[in-house]
Short mmCIF file of C-alpha atoms in Angstrom, two decimals:
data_model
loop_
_atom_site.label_atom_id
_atom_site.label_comp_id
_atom_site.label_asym_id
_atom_site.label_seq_id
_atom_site.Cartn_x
_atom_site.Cartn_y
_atom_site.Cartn_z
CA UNK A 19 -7.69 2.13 10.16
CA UNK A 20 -6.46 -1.38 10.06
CA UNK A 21 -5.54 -3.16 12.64
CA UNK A 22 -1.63 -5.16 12.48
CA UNK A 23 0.04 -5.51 9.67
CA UNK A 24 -1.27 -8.49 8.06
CA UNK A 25 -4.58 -6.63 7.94
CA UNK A 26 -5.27 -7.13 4.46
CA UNK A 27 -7.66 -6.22 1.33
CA UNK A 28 -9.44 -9.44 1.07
CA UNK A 29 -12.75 -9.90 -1.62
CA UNK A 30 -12.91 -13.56 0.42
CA UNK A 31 -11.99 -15.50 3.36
CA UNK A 32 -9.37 -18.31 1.77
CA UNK A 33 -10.49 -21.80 2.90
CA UNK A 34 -8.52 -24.78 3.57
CA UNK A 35 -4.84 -24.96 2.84
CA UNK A 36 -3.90 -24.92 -0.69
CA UNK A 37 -0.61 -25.12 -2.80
CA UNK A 38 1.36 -21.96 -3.45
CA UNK A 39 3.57 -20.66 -6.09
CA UNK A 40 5.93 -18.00 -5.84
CA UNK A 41 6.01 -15.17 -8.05
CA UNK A 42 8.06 -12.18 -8.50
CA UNK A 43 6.37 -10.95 -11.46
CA UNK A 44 7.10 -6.86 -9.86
CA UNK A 45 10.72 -7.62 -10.17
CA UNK A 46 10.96 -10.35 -13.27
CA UNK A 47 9.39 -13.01 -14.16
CA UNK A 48 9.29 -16.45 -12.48
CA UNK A 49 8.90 -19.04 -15.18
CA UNK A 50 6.76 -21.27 -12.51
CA UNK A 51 4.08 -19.23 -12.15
CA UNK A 52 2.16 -16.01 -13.45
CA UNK A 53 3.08 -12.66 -13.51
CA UNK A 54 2.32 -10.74 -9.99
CA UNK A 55 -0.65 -8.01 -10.30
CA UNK A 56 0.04 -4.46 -11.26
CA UNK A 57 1.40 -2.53 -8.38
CA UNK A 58 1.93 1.40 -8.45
CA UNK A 59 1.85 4.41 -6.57
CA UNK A 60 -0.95 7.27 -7.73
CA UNK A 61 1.07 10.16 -8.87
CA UNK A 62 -1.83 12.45 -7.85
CA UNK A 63 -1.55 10.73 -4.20
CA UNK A 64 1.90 10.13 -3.58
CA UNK A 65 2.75 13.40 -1.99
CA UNK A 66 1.23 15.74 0.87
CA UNK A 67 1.33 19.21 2.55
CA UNK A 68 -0.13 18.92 6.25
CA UNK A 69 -0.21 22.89 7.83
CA UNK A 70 -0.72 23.41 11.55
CA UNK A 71 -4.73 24.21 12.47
CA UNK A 72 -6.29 27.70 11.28
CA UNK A 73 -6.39 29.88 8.66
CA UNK A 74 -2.99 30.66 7.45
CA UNK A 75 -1.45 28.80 4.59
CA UNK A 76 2.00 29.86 4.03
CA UNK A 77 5.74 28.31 4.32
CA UNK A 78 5.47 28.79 7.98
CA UNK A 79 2.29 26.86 8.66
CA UNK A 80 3.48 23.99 7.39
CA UNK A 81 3.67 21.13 10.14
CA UNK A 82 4.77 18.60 7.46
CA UNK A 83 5.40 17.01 4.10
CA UNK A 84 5.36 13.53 3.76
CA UNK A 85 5.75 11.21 0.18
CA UNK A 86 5.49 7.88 -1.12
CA UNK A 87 9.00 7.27 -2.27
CA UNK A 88 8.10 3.66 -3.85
CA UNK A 89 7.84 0.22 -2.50
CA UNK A 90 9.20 -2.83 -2.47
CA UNK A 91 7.09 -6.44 -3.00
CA UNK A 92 6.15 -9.89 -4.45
CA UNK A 93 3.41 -12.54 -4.49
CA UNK A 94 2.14 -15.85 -4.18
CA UNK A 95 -0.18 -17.63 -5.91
CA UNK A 96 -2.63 -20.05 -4.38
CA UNK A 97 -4.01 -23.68 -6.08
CA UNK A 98 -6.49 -26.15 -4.64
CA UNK A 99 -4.41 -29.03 -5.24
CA UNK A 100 -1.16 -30.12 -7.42
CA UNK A 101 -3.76 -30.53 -10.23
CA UNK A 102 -4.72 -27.44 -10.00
CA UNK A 103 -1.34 -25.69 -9.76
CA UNK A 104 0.20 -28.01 -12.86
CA UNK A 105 -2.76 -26.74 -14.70
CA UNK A 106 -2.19 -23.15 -13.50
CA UNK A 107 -5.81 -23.02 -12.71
CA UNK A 108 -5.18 -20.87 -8.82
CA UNK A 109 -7.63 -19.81 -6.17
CA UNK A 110 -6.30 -16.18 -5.09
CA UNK A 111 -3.00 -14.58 -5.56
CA UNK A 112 -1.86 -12.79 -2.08
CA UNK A 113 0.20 -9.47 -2.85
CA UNK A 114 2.99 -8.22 -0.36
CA UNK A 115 3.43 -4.77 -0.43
CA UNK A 116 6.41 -2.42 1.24
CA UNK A 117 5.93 1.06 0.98
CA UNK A 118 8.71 3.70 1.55
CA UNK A 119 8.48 7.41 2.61
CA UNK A 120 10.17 10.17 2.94
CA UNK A 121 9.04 12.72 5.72
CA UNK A 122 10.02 16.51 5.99
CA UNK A 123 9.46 18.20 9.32
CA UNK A 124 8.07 21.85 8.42
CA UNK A 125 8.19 24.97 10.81
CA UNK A 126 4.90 24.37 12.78
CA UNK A 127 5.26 20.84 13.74
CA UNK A 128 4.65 21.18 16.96
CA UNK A 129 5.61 17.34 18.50
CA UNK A 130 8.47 14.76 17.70
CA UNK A 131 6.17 12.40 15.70
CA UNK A 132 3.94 12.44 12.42
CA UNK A 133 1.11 9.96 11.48
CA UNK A 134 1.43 8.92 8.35
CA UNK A 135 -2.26 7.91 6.64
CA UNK A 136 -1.88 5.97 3.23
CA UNK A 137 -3.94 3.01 1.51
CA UNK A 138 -3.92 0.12 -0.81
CA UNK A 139 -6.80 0.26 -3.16
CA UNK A 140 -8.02 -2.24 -5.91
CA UNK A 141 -10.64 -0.44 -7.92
CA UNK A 142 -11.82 -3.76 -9.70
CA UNK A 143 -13.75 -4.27 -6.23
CA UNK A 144 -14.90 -0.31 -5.75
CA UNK A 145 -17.08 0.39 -4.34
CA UNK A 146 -16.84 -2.71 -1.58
CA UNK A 147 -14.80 -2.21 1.13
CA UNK A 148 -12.95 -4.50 0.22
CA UNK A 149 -11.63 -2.76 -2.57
CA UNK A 150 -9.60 -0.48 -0.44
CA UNK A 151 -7.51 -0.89 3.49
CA UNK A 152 -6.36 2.70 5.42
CA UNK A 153 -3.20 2.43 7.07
CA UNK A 154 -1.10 4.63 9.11
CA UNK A 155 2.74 4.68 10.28
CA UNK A 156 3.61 7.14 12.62
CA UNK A 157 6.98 8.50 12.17
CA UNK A 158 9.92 9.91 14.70
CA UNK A 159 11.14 13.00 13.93
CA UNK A 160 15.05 14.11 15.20
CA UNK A 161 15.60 16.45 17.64
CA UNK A 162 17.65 17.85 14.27
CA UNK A 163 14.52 18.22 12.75
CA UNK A 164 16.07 16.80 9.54
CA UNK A 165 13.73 14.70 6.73
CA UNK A 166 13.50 11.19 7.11
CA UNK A 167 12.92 7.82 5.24
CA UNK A 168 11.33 4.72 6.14
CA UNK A 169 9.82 2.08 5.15
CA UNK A 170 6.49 0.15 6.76
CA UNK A 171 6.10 -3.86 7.12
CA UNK A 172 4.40 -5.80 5.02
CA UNK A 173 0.70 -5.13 3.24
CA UNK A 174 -0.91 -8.24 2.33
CA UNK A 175 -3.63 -7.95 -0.21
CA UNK A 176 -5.59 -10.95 -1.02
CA UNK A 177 -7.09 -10.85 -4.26
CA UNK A 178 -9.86 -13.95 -5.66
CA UNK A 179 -9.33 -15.23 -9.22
CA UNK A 180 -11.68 -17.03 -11.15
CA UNK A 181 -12.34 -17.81 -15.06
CA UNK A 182 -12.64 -13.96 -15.44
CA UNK A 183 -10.12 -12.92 -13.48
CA UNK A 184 -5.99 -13.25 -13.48
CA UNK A 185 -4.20 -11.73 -10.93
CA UNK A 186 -2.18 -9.82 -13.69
CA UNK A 187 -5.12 -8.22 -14.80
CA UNK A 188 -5.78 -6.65 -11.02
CA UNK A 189 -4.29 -3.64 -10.43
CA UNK A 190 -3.20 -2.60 -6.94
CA UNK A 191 -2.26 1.43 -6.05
CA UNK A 192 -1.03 3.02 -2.96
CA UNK A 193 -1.33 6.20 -2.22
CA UNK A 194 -1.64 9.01 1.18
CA UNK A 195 -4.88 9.67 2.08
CA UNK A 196 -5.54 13.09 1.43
CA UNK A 197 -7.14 15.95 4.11
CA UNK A 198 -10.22 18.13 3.10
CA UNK A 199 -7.47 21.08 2.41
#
């Protein structure tokens, strides 16, 4: 698991202190600078059913459901110099990423909290490890026992361009990480 969270998905250690350009390409478009990378949510990974230990697997073994609801974000883009940036020729785009659950407390949770496990994955860089970051948020769970939403702090996921890469052409999915049942 990562460690904080500014841990980040990084294909490169940034050097020196360049220029940086806002973007807000996952909300609109920012005429000063390029689109922000592709972020969604895997459909096939955005939900979970966690049962207690053992062999049963009915409504009552369920210790809890937990779902990716969505997320919230933006970007920055990163230039050597002002040359650079006029020319929109940039070093890395860095991708901040808020993800929201929702959490359902089943019949055999046995404790007041839930670890949530999820990650941020850029398959362009599979099968490095820096192509995808585990994270986990535990969550508190009312003495009612009632579902709840959250949302985690910021992901940061650095991402290198070059002549062959834009960020808009890296894609960037979330999704729970799912158990062997």
């Amino acid at each position: 698991m990562a460690s904080g969270r500014r841990a980040a998905i990084s294909a490169f250690v940034l050097a020196g202190a360049g220029l940086v350009a806002a973007c807000s390409g996952l909300f609109g478009k920012s005429a000063a600078a390029p689109d922000c990378p592709p972020v969604n949510v895997l459909d096939e990974a955005s939900r979970i059913t966690v049962y207690r230990p053992g062999q049963g697997r009915d409504i009552s073994d369920i210790a809890y459901e937990a779902r990716i609801l969505g997320f919230q974000g933006d970007c920055s883009y990163t230039a050597a110099n002002s040359e650079k940036q006029k020319a929109g020729k940039y070093t890395d785009v860095v991708v901040n990423v808020r993800a929201r659950f929702r959490v359902a407390p089943g019949p055999a949770l046995s404790g007041p909290r839930v670890t949530v496990n999820y990650f941020v994955a850029m398959p362009d860089f599979y099968p490095n490890p820096e192509g995808r970051a585990d994270f986990s948020q535990i969550a508190e769970i009312p003495p009612s026992r009632t579902p709840i939403e959250f949302t985690d702090s910021d992901i940061q996921v650095s991402i290198p361009l070059g002549e062959t890469r834009s960020g808009a052409s890296v894609p960037v999915y979330l999704g729970l990480v799912m158990t062997e049942e």
